[in-house]
Amino acid sequence: MEVLLDPFRFEFFRNGLIVATISGGICALIGVYVVLRNMSYIGHGLSHAIFGGAVASFLVGINFYLGAGAWGFASALMVNRVARRRSIGADAAIGVITTASFAFGVALISRNAGFTRNFEAALFGNVLGVNRSDVIIVTVVAAAVAGILIALYRPMLFLTFDADVASVFGVPTARLDALFALLLAATVIATMQVLGVTLIAAALVIPPVVARMVTDRFRTMLAISVVVGVASGFVGMYLSFYLDIASGASIVLTQASVFVLVYIATSRGRSGRMRLAGVSSH
Amino acid sequence: MDEGAEPTLVHLESVAYAYAEDVVLDQVTLGIDRRSLVGIVGPSGSGKTTLLKILGGVLDPIRGSRIAAAGMRIGYVPQVETVNWYFPVTVDEVVLMGSPERRIGIGYTKHERNRAHNLLHDLGIGHFEHRHIRELSGGQQQRVFIARALMADPDLVLLDEPMSGVDVKTRQDVLEILSDLTHQGVAVVLTTHDLNGVAAHLPYIVCVKGRVVAEGPPGETLVPSVLLETFGAEMELIEHEGHPIVIDKHPPTRSVGGR
């Protein structure tokens, strides 16, 4: 019990635990849509794109959430717009826009000596810098994203299953696509500090994949994914504290361990393997 | 179509469509009336699916106009090849997607659930409603998507190659279901490249090859000159119990090894 309670002496741990748990949960929730729409690369790309904005706003002296937020929303809308042009393809569009933005961030850093520590924190996540206002922002963003996804459950399910057909049935697919891109950008920006640029993609993908291996129902997949994300965020924070490793890495490693366990358990039956294959087969 | 018999639900006037620089449809004028059952016939790449999507309003023509009846509801049945069969949804969840009610939040009303249940029951797959869509046979899967289209309480049902890959019994059943729908006031448009199994049994056919080559009842459209222009292959026709039967005119097959 002492092992569990001891870290609570530190405010950074209390703040970090709240943010990591919420971050794990919200990434896992929106990640279900990301994975099922075969957009796993988008989370990876967006976090890299936002990195450029984060560095630029730091150097210019603008608030991180404002600077990176504006940059992230612009990147998300641009990716969404370019991806809808079928002649280019979503992966190529994301690749061009996001890597250019990331390279811009790296270029700015390389021009400014003494930026190394912040650079590592941004890449791999660091809870030491999480304060009360970060906790409030992450909580508000997560509540808003979750609330919107729950409110729009029905059209989002149809859009995710078959966007072309959904539009015939009156689902406003273009507007929902744009909204989803914004929700994803907001999630990435809010969780970047604790998960890190390079590990956000894993937090978006691993819990949904774990959930997909154990259920054939969309609603159940959402629930299991969130449970895995929340639990991994919570456990990962303790591991980060006791093993003295980056928070993003410990959360993702916890998720990866769950993945391996569930994979082995479901691989004993044929259905587990089929479900796993289904996640990446469309 | 039968002029003045039924009100027109959707009308295309001199419509054209292109993917990038590739024009796949041009100068298409076509009207779909209520209660009609229309087959769009043509070879692969002739623009059948594109025409269906323009009728449904999924694609906007680059030229010409589409005029649809105000408040018209459409049900769409996609090609089975385009469905992601590994998506985590059960049969009832797919059908409920078609509900015209725009509600906020997770879940469906009792009325919606009852309607989905009744539709599945009417289509003979009521006992599969909680199964995953992948666990059904081809014919049953086709019925799930027909049920979803009907869930929208549609005025017009569009089906993209609904008979592709289904057995003869299922084909006959689906044709009967579609015919029943027209008696309930619904217009049905489907695409097919199956001339004998499907097109010959429909009351009205539109032959497409980048444009409308011919339209009318099978007796007027399934004729050698139209089929040659549409499919680019010579075909002969015989008649059986009032239905035209199309026969390929194969070139003489050369034997192998002198046998």
Coordinates of C-alpha atoms in Angstrom, one line a residue:
Chain A
M1 CA 0.0 0.0 0.0
E2 CA 2.9 2.3 0.8
V3 CA 4.2 1.7 -2.7
L4 CA 1.0 3.1 -4.1
L5 CA 0.6 6.0 -1.7
D6 CA 4.2 7.2 -1.3
P7 CA 4.5 9.0 -4.7
F8 CA 1.4 11.1 -3.7
R9 CA 3.7 13.2 -1.5
F10 CA 4.8 14.9 -4.7
E11 CA 2.6 17.3 -6.4
F12 CA 4.2 16.6 -9.8
F13 CA 3.2 13.0 -9.4
R14 CA -0.4 13.8 -8.5
N15 CA -0.8 16.1 -11.5
G16 CA 1.1 13.7 -13.7
L17 CA -1.1 10.7 -12.6
I18 CA -4.3 12.6 -13.4
V19 CA -3.0 13.8 -16.8
A20 CA -1.5 10.4 -17.7
T21 CA -4.7 8.5 -16.8
I22 CA -7.0 11.0 -18.7
S23 CA -4.5 11.1 -21.7
G24 CA -4.5 7.3 -21.9
G25 CA -8.2 7.2 -21.9
I26 CA -8.9 9.9 -24.4
C27 CA -6.3 8.7 -26.8
A28 CA -7.7 5.2 -26.5
L29 CA -11.3 6.5 -27.2
I30 CA -10.5 8.5 -30.3
G31 CA -7.9 5.9 -31.3
V32 CA -10.7 3.4 -32.0
Y33 CA -11.9 5.6 -34.9
V34 CA -8.3 6.2 -36.0
V35 CA -7.6 2.5 -36.2
L36 CA -10.8 1.4 -37.8
R37 CA -10.5 4.2 -40.4
N38 CA -7.0 3.0 -41.2
M39 CA -5.6 6.4 -40.2
S40 CA -3.1 5.1 -37.7
Y41 CA -0.4 7.1 -39.4
I42 CA -2.4 10.3 -38.9
G43 CA -1.8 10.4 -35.2
H44 CA 1.9 9.9 -35.7
G45 CA 1.9 12.6 -38.4
L46 CA -0.1 15.1 -36.5
S47 CA 2.0 14.9 -33.3
H48 CA 5.1 15.5 -35.5
A49 CA 3.4 18.4 -37.2
I50 CA 2.4 20.0 -33.9
F51 CA 5.9 19.7 -32.7
G52 CA 6.9 22.3 -35.2
G53 CA 4.3 24.6 -33.9
A54 CA 5.3 23.9 -30.3
V55 CA 8.9 24.9 -30.9
A56 CA 8.0 28.0 -32.9
S57 CA 5.5 29.2 -30.1
F58 CA 8.2 28.5 -27.4
L59 CA 10.8 30.6 -29.3
V60 CA 8.4 33.4 -30.1
G61 CA 7.0 33.4 -26.5
I62 CA 3.4 32.5 -27.3
N63 CA 1.5 30.2 -24.9
F64 CA 2.1 26.5 -25.9
Y65 CA -1.6 25.6 -26.2
L66 CA -2.4 28.6 -28.3
G67 CA 0.6 28.3 -30.6
A68 CA 0.7 24.6 -31.0
G69 CA -3.1 24.5 -31.1
A70 CA -3.4 26.9 -34.0
W71 CA -0.6 25.1 -35.8
G72 CA -2.2 21.7 -35.1
F73 CA -5.7 22.7 -36.2
A74 CA -4.3 24.2 -39.4
S75 CA -2.2 21.0 -40.0
A76 CA -5.2 18.8 -39.3
L77 CA -7.5 20.7 -41.7
M78 CA -4.8 20.7 -44.3
V79 CA -4.2 17.0 -44.0
N80 CA -8.0 16.3 -44.1
R81 CA -8.4 18.5 -47.2
V82 CA -5.5 17.0 -49.1
A83 CA -6.4 13.4 -48.0
R84 CA -9.9 13.8 -49.5
R85 CA -8.2 14.2 -52.9
R86 CA -8.1 10.6 -53.8
S87 CA -5.4 11.0 -56.4
I88 CA -2.8 11.7 -53.7
G89 CA -3.8 9.4 -50.9
A90 CA -4.1 10.0 -47.2
D91 CA -0.7 8.5 -46.2
A92 CA 1.3 10.5 -48.8
A93 CA -0.6 13.8 -47.9
I94 CA 0.1 13.3 -44.2
G95 CA 3.7 12.4 -44.9
V96 CA 4.4 15.6 -46.8
I97 CA 2.6 18.1 -44.5
T98 CA 3.7 16.6 -41.2
T99 CA 7.3 15.8 -41.8
A100 CA 7.8 19.3 -43.3
S101 CA 6.4 20.8 -40.1
F102 CA 8.5 18.5 -37.9
A103 CA 11.6 19.4 -39.9
F104 CA 10.8 23.0 -39.3
G105 CA 10.7 22.4 -35.6
V106 CA 14.0 20.6 -35.7
A107 CA 15.6 23.4 -37.7
L108 CA 14.5 25.9 -35.1
I109 CA 15.9 23.8 -32.3
S110 CA 19.3 23.3 -34.1
R111 CA 19.6 27.1 -34.3
N112 CA 19.2 27.5 -30.5
A113 CA 21.7 26.0 -28.2
G114 CA 20.6 24.9 -24.8
F115 CA 17.3 23.6 -26.1
T116 CA 18.2 19.9 -25.7
R117 CA 16.4 19.1 -22.5
N118 CA 13.1 20.5 -23.7
F119 CA 13.6 18.8 -27.0
E120 CA 13.8 15.4 -25.3
A121 CA 10.8 16.1 -23.1
A122 CA 8.7 17.0 -26.1
L123 CA 9.8 13.9 -27.9
F124 CA 9.3 11.3 -25.2
G125 CA 7.0 12.9 -22.6
N126 CA 7.8 14.3 -19.2
V127 CA 5.4 14.8 -16.3
L128 CA 7.8 17.0 -14.3
G129 CA 6.5 20.1 -16.0
V130 CA 2.8 19.3 -15.6
N131 CA 1.1 21.9 -13.4
R132 CA -2.4 22.6 -12.3
S133 CA -3.4 24.5 -15.4
D134 CA -2.2 21.6 -17.5
V135 CA -4.4 19.3 -15.5
I136 CA -7.4 21.5 -16.1
I137 CA -6.7 21.9 -19.8
V138 CA -6.3 18.2 -20.4
T139 CA -9.4 17.4 -18.4
V140 CA -11.5 20.0 -20.3
V141 CA -10.2 18.9 -23.7
A142 CA -10.7 15.2 -22.9
A143 CA -14.3 15.9 -21.6
A144 CA -15.1 17.9 -24.7
V145 CA -13.6 15.3 -27.1
A146 CA -15.4 12.4 -25.3
G147 CA -18.6 14.4 -25.1
I148 CA -18.6 15.2 -28.8
L149 CA -17.7 11.6 -29.8
I150 CA -20.5 10.3 -27.6
A151 CA -23.0 12.8 -28.9
L152 CA -22.1 12.0 -32.5
Y153 CA -21.9 8.2 -31.9
R154 CA -24.4 7.3 -34.6
P155 CA -23.1 9.3 -37.6
M156 CA -19.5 8.7 -36.5
L157 CA -20.1 4.9 -36.5
F158 CA -21.6 5.1 -40.0
L159 CA -18.8 7.4 -41.3
T160 CA -16.2 5.0 -39.9
F161 CA -17.8 1.9 -41.3
D162 CA -18.4 3.3 -44.8
A163 CA -18.0 7.0 -45.6
D164 CA -19.2 6.9 -49.2
V165 CA -22.5 5.1 -48.3
A166 CA -23.0 7.2 -45.2
S167 CA -23.2 10.3 -47.3
V168 CA -26.1 8.8 -49.3
F169 CA -28.0 8.2 -46.1
G170 CA -27.6 11.9 -45.2
V171 CA -24.6 11.8 -42.9
P172 CA -22.6 15.1 -43.4
T173 CA -19.4 13.2 -44.0
A174 CA -17.2 16.2 -45.1
R175 CA -18.1 18.2 -42.0
L176 CA -17.6 15.2 -39.7
D177 CA -14.3 14.5 -41.3
A178 CA -13.1 18.0 -40.6
L179 CA -14.5 17.9 -37.0
F180 CA -12.8 14.6 -36.4
A181 CA -9.5 16.0 -37.6
L182 CA -9.9 18.9 -35.1
L183 CA -10.8 16.6 -32.3
L184 CA -7.7 14.5 -33.0
A185 CA -5.5 17.6 -33.1
A186 CA -6.9 18.8 -29.8
T187 CA -6.2 15.3 -28.3
V188 CA -2.7 15.3 -29.5
I189 CA -2.0 18.8 -28.3
A190 CA -3.4 18.2 -24.9
T191 CA -1.6 14.8 -24.3
M192 CA 1.7 15.8 -25.9
Q193 CA 3.4 16.9 -22.7
V194 CA 2.9 13.6 -20.9
L195 CA 3.1 11.2 -23.8
G196 CA 5.6 12.9 -26.0
V197 CA 5.5 13.5 -29.8
T198 CA 7.0 10.1 -30.8
L199 CA 4.7 8.0 -28.5
I200 CA 1.3 9.5 -29.0
A201 CA 0.7 7.4 -32.0
A202 CA 1.2 4.2 -30.0
A203 CA -1.2 5.4 -27.3
L204 CA -3.8 6.0 -30.1
V205 CA -3.3 2.6 -31.7
I206 CA -2.4 0.0 -29.1
P207 CA -5.5 0.1 -26.8
P208 CA -8.0 -0.1 -29.8
V209 CA -6.0 -3.0 -31.3
V210 CA -6.1 -4.8 -27.9
A211 CA -9.9 -4.2 -27.7
R212 CA -10.5 -5.4 -31.3
M213 CA -8.8 -8.7 -30.4
V214 CA -11.4 -9.4 -27.7
T215 CA -14.7 -8.1 -29.2
D216 CA -16.7 -8.0 -32.4
R217 CA -19.0 -5.2 -31.2
F218 CA -18.2 -1.5 -31.8
R219 CA -19.5 -0.2 -28.5
T220 CA -17.7 -2.9 -26.5
M221 CA -14.5 -2.1 -28.4
L222 CA -14.8 1.6 -27.4
A223 CA -15.3 0.6 -23.7
I224 CA -12.5 -1.9 -23.6
S225 CA -10.1 0.4 -25.4
V226 CA -10.8 3.2 -22.9
V227 CA -10.3 0.8 -20.0
V228 CA -7.0 -0.3 -21.4
G229 CA -5.9 3.3 -22.0
V230 CA -6.9 4.5 -18.6
A231 CA -5.3 1.6 -16.8
S232 CA -2.1 1.9 -18.8
G233 CA -1.8 5.6 -18.1
F234 CA -2.3 4.9 -14.4
V235 CA 0.1 2.0 -14.2
G236 CA 2.6 3.6 -16.6
M237 CA 2.9 6.6 -14.3
Y238 CA 3.9 4.5 -11.3
L239 CA 6.4 2.7 -13.5
S240 CA 7.8 6.0 -14.6
F241 CA 8.2 7.1 -11.0
Y242 CA 9.8 4.0 -9.7
L243 CA 11.9 3.0 -12.7
D244 CA 12.8 6.7 -13.4
I245 CA 12.0 6.5 -17.1
A246 CA 10.1 8.9 -19.4
S247 CA 6.3 8.8 -18.7
G248 CA 5.4 8.4 -22.4
A249 CA 7.7 5.4 -22.7
S250 CA 6.4 3.7 -19.5
I251 CA 2.7 4.2 -20.6
V252 CA 3.3 2.8 -24.1
L253 CA 5.4 -0.1 -22.7
T254 CA 2.5 -0.9 -20.4
Q255 CA 0.1 -0.9 -23.3
A256 CA 2.5 -3.0 -25.4
S257 CA 2.7 -5.6 -22.5
V258 CA -1.1 -5.8 -22.4
F259 CA -1.1 -6.2 -26.2
V260 CA 1.3 -9.1 -26.0
L261 CA -0.7 -10.8 -23.2
V262 CA -4.0 -10.4 -25.0
Y263 CA -2.5 -11.5 -28.3
I264 CA -1.2 -14.7 -26.8
A265 CA -4.5 -15.4 -25.0
T266 CA -6.6 -14.8 -28.2
S267 CA -4.2 -16.6 -30.5
R268 CA -5.1 -19.9 -28.8
G269 CA -8.4 -19.6 -30.7
R270 CA -8.5 -18.8 -34.4
S271 CA -10.9 -15.9 -33.9
G272 CA -8.3 -13.8 -32.1
R273 CA -5.9 -14.0 -35.0
M274 CA -8.7 -13.2 -37.4
R275 CA -9.7 -10.2 -35.4
L276 CA -6.2 -8.9 -35.2
A277 CA -5.8 -9.4 -39.0
G278 CA -9.1 -7.4 -39.5
V279 CA -7.7 -4.3 -37.8
S280 CA -5.2 -3.8 -40.6
S281 CA -7.0 -5.6 -43.5
H282 CA -9.1 -2.7 -44.8
Chain B
M1 CA -39.6 5.7 -68.6
D2 CA -43.4 5.4 -68.6
E3 CA -44.3 9.1 -69.2
G4 CA -46.9 10.5 -66.8
A5 CA -47.5 7.1 -65.1
E6 CA -45.6 7.9 -61.8
P7 CA -43.9 11.1 -60.5
T8 CA -40.2 11.3 -61.3
L9 CA -38.0 11.0 -58.2
V10 CA -34.7 11.9 -59.7
H11 CA -33.8 13.2 -63.1
L12 CA -30.4 13.6 -64.7
E13 CA -30.0 16.0 -67.7
S14 CA -27.0 15.8 -70.0
V15 CA -24.8 14.7 -67.1
A16 CA -21.0 14.1 -67.4
Y17 CA -18.5 12.8 -64.9
A18 CA -14.8 12.4 -64.9
Y19 CA -12.2 10.9 -62.5
A20 CA -9.2 13.4 -62.9
E21 CA -9.0 13.8 -66.7
D22 CA -10.7 10.5 -67.5
V23 CA -14.3 11.1 -68.6
V24 CA -16.3 8.0 -67.6
L25 CA -19.8 9.3 -68.4
D26 CA -21.1 11.9 -70.8
Q27 CA -24.4 13.2 -72.0
V28 CA -26.5 11.0 -69.8
T29 CA -30.1 11.9 -69.5
L30 CA -32.2 9.6 -67.4
G31 CA -35.3 9.8 -65.2
I32 CA -36.2 7.4 -62.4
D33 CA -39.9 7.3 -61.6
R34 CA -41.6 6.1 -58.4
R35 CA -42.4 2.4 -58.4
S36 CA -39.9 1.7 -61.2
L37 CA -37.5 -1.2 -61.2
V38 CA -34.5 -0.3 -63.4
G39 CA -31.4 -2.2 -64.2
I40 CA -28.2 -0.4 -65.3
V41 CA -26.4 -2.8 -67.6
G42 CA -22.9 -2.6 -68.9
P43 CA -19.4 -4.1 -68.8
S44 CA -16.8 -3.4 -66.2
G45 CA -15.6 0.2 -66.4
S46 CA -18.6 1.4 -68.4
G47 CA -19.7 3.9 -65.7
K48 CA -22.5 1.9 -64.0
T49 CA -21.4 2.5 -60.4
T50 CA -20.6 6.1 -61.2
L51 CA -24.1 6.6 -62.7
L52 CA -25.6 5.0 -59.6
K53 CA -23.6 7.3 -57.3
I54 CA -24.7 10.3 -59.3
L55 CA -28.4 9.2 -59.0
G56 CA -27.8 8.9 -55.2
G57 CA -26.1 12.3 -55.0
V58 CA -22.8 10.8 -53.8
L59 CA -21.0 12.2 -56.8
D60 CA -21.7 15.6 -58.3
P61 CA -21.6 15.7 -62.1
I62 CA -19.0 17.9 -63.7
R63 CA -21.6 18.9 -66.3
G64 CA -25.3 18.7 -66.6
S65 CA -27.8 18.7 -63.7
R66 CA -29.4 16.3 -61.2
I67 CA -32.9 17.2 -60.0
A68 CA -34.2 15.2 -57.1
A69 CA -37.7 15.3 -55.6
A70 CA -37.8 17.4 -52.4
G71 CA -37.3 15.3 -49.3
M72 CA -36.5 12.2 -51.2
R73 CA -34.9 9.5 -49.0
I74 CA -32.4 7.1 -50.5
G75 CA -31.3 3.6 -49.4
Y76 CA -28.0 2.4 -50.8
V77 CA -26.7 -1.2 -51.0
P78 CA -23.0 -1.2 -51.8
Q79 CA -21.0 -3.8 -53.7
V80 CA -20.2 -6.6 -51.2
E81 CA -16.5 -6.4 -52.3
T82 CA -16.3 -2.8 -50.9
V83 CA -17.6 -3.8 -47.4
N84 CA -15.1 -4.1 -44.6
W85 CA -16.2 -7.5 -43.3
Y86 CA -13.8 -7.3 -40.3
F87 CA -15.3 -4.1 -39.0
P88 CA -16.6 -4.8 -35.4
V89 CA -20.3 -4.6 -36.1
T90 CA -23.2 -7.0 -35.7
V91 CA -26.1 -7.4 -38.1
D92 CA -28.5 -5.3 -36.1
E93 CA -25.9 -2.5 -35.7
V94 CA -25.5 -2.3 -39.5
V95 CA -29.2 -2.2 -40.1
L96 CA -29.7 0.5 -37.4
M97 CA -27.2 2.7 -39.2
G98 CA -29.8 3.3 -41.9
S99 CA -32.3 4.8 -39.4
P100 CA -33.5 8.2 -40.6
E101 CA -33.8 9.5 -37.1
R102 CA -31.1 12.0 -36.2
R103 CA -30.6 11.5 -32.5
I104 CA -27.7 12.5 -30.3
G105 CA -25.9 9.9 -28.1
I106 CA -25.2 6.2 -28.0
G107 CA -28.0 3.8 -28.5
Y108 CA -31.2 3.5 -30.4
T109 CA -34.9 3.8 -29.5
K110 CA -37.2 0.9 -28.9
H111 CA -39.1 1.9 -32.0
E112 CA -35.9 1.8 -34.1
R113 CA -34.9 -1.6 -32.7
N114 CA -38.3 -3.1 -33.3
R115 CA -38.2 -1.8 -36.9
A116 CA -34.8 -3.3 -37.5
H117 CA -35.9 -6.6 -36.0
N118 CA -39.0 -6.7 -38.2
L119 CA -37.1 -5.9 -41.3
L120 CA -34.5 -8.6 -40.7
H121 CA -37.4 -11.0 -39.9
D122 CA -39.2 -10.1 -43.1
L123 CA -36.0 -10.7 -45.1
G124 CA -35.6 -14.1 -43.4
I125 CA -32.5 -13.4 -41.3
G126 CA -34.2 -12.3 -38.0
H127 CA -32.3 -15.0 -36.0
F128 CA -28.9 -13.6 -37.1
E129 CA -29.4 -10.1 -35.7
H130 CA -26.8 -10.4 -33.0
R131 CA -24.2 -12.1 -35.1
H132 CA -21.1 -10.5 -36.6
I133 CA -21.6 -9.6 -40.3
R134 CA -18.7 -11.8 -41.3
E135 CA -20.5 -14.9 -39.9
L136 CA -23.3 -14.8 -42.5
S137 CA -23.4 -16.4 -46.0
G138 CA -23.2 -14.2 -49.1
G139 CA -26.9 -14.1 -49.6
Q140 CA -27.6 -13.3 -46.0
Q141 CA -25.0 -10.5 -46.1
Q142 CA -26.7 -9.0 -49.1
R143 CA -30.0 -9.1 -47.2
V144 CA -28.5 -7.3 -44.2
F145 CA -27.6 -4.3 -46.5
I146 CA -31.0 -4.4 -48.1
A147 CA -32.5 -4.2 -44.6
R148 CA -30.2 -1.2 -43.9
A149 CA -31.4 0.5 -47.0
L150 CA -35.1 -0.2 -46.1
M151 CA -34.4 1.1 -42.5
A152 CA -34.1 4.5 -44.1
D153 CA -37.8 4.3 -45.2
P154 CA -36.6 5.1 -48.7
D155 CA -38.3 6.5 -51.7
L156 CA -35.4 5.2 -53.9
V157 CA -33.2 2.2 -53.3
L158 CA -29.9 1.9 -55.2
L159 CA -28.1 -1.4 -55.4
D160 CA -24.6 -1.8 -56.8
E161 CA -24.2 -5.3 -58.3
P162 CA -26.5 -6.9 -55.7
M163 CA -26.4 -10.3 -57.4
S164 CA -22.6 -10.5 -57.7
G165 CA -21.4 -13.8 -56.2
V166 CA -24.7 -15.0 -55.0
D167 CA -26.3 -18.3 -55.8
V168 CA -29.4 -18.7 -58.1
K169 CA -31.8 -19.1 -55.2
T170 CA -30.6 -16.0 -53.5
R171 CA -30.7 -14.1 -56.8
Q172 CA -34.3 -15.1 -57.3
D173 CA -35.2 -14.2 -53.7
V174 CA -33.5 -10.8 -54.0
L175 CA -35.3 -10.0 -57.3
E176 CA -38.6 -10.9 -55.6
I177 CA -37.8 -8.7 -52.6
L178 CA -37.0 -5.8 -55.0
S179 CA -40.1 -6.4 -57.0
D180 CA -42.2 -6.3 -53.8
L181 CA -40.6 -3.0 -52.9
T182 CA -41.8 -1.4 -56.1
H183 CA -45.3 -2.5 -55.3
Q184 CA -45.0 -0.6 -52.0
G185 CA -44.2 2.6 -54.0
V186 CA -40.4 2.4 -53.8
A187 CA -38.2 3.0 -56.9
V188 CA -35.4 0.5 -57.3
V189 CA -32.3 0.9 -59.5
L190 CA -29.6 -1.7 -59.6
T191 CA -26.4 -2.2 -61.6
T192 CA -25.6 -5.6 -63.1
H193 CA -23.5 -7.2 -65.8
D194 CA -25.5 -10.4 -65.6
L195 CA -27.7 -10.3 -68.7
N196 CA -29.6 -13.6 -68.4
G197 CA -29.7 -14.0 -64.6
V198 CA -30.8 -10.5 -63.8
A199 CA -31.3 -8.0 -66.6
A200 CA -33.7 -10.2 -68.6
H201 CA -36.0 -10.4 -65.6
L202 CA -36.2 -6.6 -65.1
P203 CA -39.0 -4.6 -66.6
Y204 CA -36.7 -1.7 -67.7
I205 CA -33.0 -1.7 -68.7
V206 CA -30.5 1.1 -69.3
C207 CA -27.5 0.0 -71.3
V208 CA -24.4 2.1 -70.5
K209 CA -21.0 2.4 -72.1
G210 CA -19.8 5.9 -71.1
R211 CA -23.2 7.1 -72.2
V212 CA -26.7 5.7 -72.4
V213 CA -26.6 3.4 -75.4
A214 CA -30.2 2.4 -75.2
E215 CA -33.0 2.2 -72.6
G216 CA -36.3 0.4 -72.5
P217 CA -37.8 -3.1 -71.7
P218 CA -35.5 -6.1 -72.2
G219 CA -37.3 -7.0 -75.5
E220 CA -36.1 -3.7 -77.0
T221 CA -32.7 -3.3 -75.4
L222 CA -31.3 -6.8 -75.3
V223 CA -30.8 -6.9 -79.0
P224 CA -27.6 -7.8 -80.9
S225 CA -26.9 -4.2 -82.1
V226 CA -27.2 -2.7 -78.7
L227 CA -25.3 -5.4 -76.9
L228 CA -22.5 -5.1 -79.5
E229 CA -22.2 -1.4 -78.8
T230 CA -22.5 -1.8 -75.1
F231 CA -20.3 -4.8 -74.5
G232 CA -18.2 -4.7 -77.6
A233 CA -18.9 -8.4 -78.2
E234 CA -21.2 -10.2 -80.7
M235 CA -24.2 -11.9 -79.0
E236 CA -27.2 -13.8 -80.2
L237 CA -30.7 -13.9 -78.7
I238 CA -33.2 -16.7 -78.3
E239 CA -36.5 -16.4 -76.4
H240 CA -37.7 -18.6 -73.6
E241 CA -41.2 -18.1 -72.1
G242 CA -41.1 -14.4 -73.0
H243 CA -37.6 -13.7 -71.7
P244 CA -34.7 -13.0 -74.0
I245 CA -31.7 -15.2 -73.5
V246 CA -28.4 -13.9 -74.6
I247 CA -25.8 -16.3 -76.0
D248 CA -22.2 -15.4 -76.6
K249 CA -21.0 -15.8 -80.2
H250 CA -17.6 -17.4 -79.4
P251 CA -15.1 -17.4 -82.1
P252 CA -14.2 -21.0 -83.1
T253 CA -11.9 -22.5 -80.5
R254 CA -8.7 -24.0 -81.8
S255 CA -8.0 -27.5 -80.5
V256 CA -4.7 -28.2 -78.8
G257 CA -2.5 -31.0 -80.2
G258 CA -4.7 -31.7 -83.2
R259 CA -7.5 -33.1 -81.0

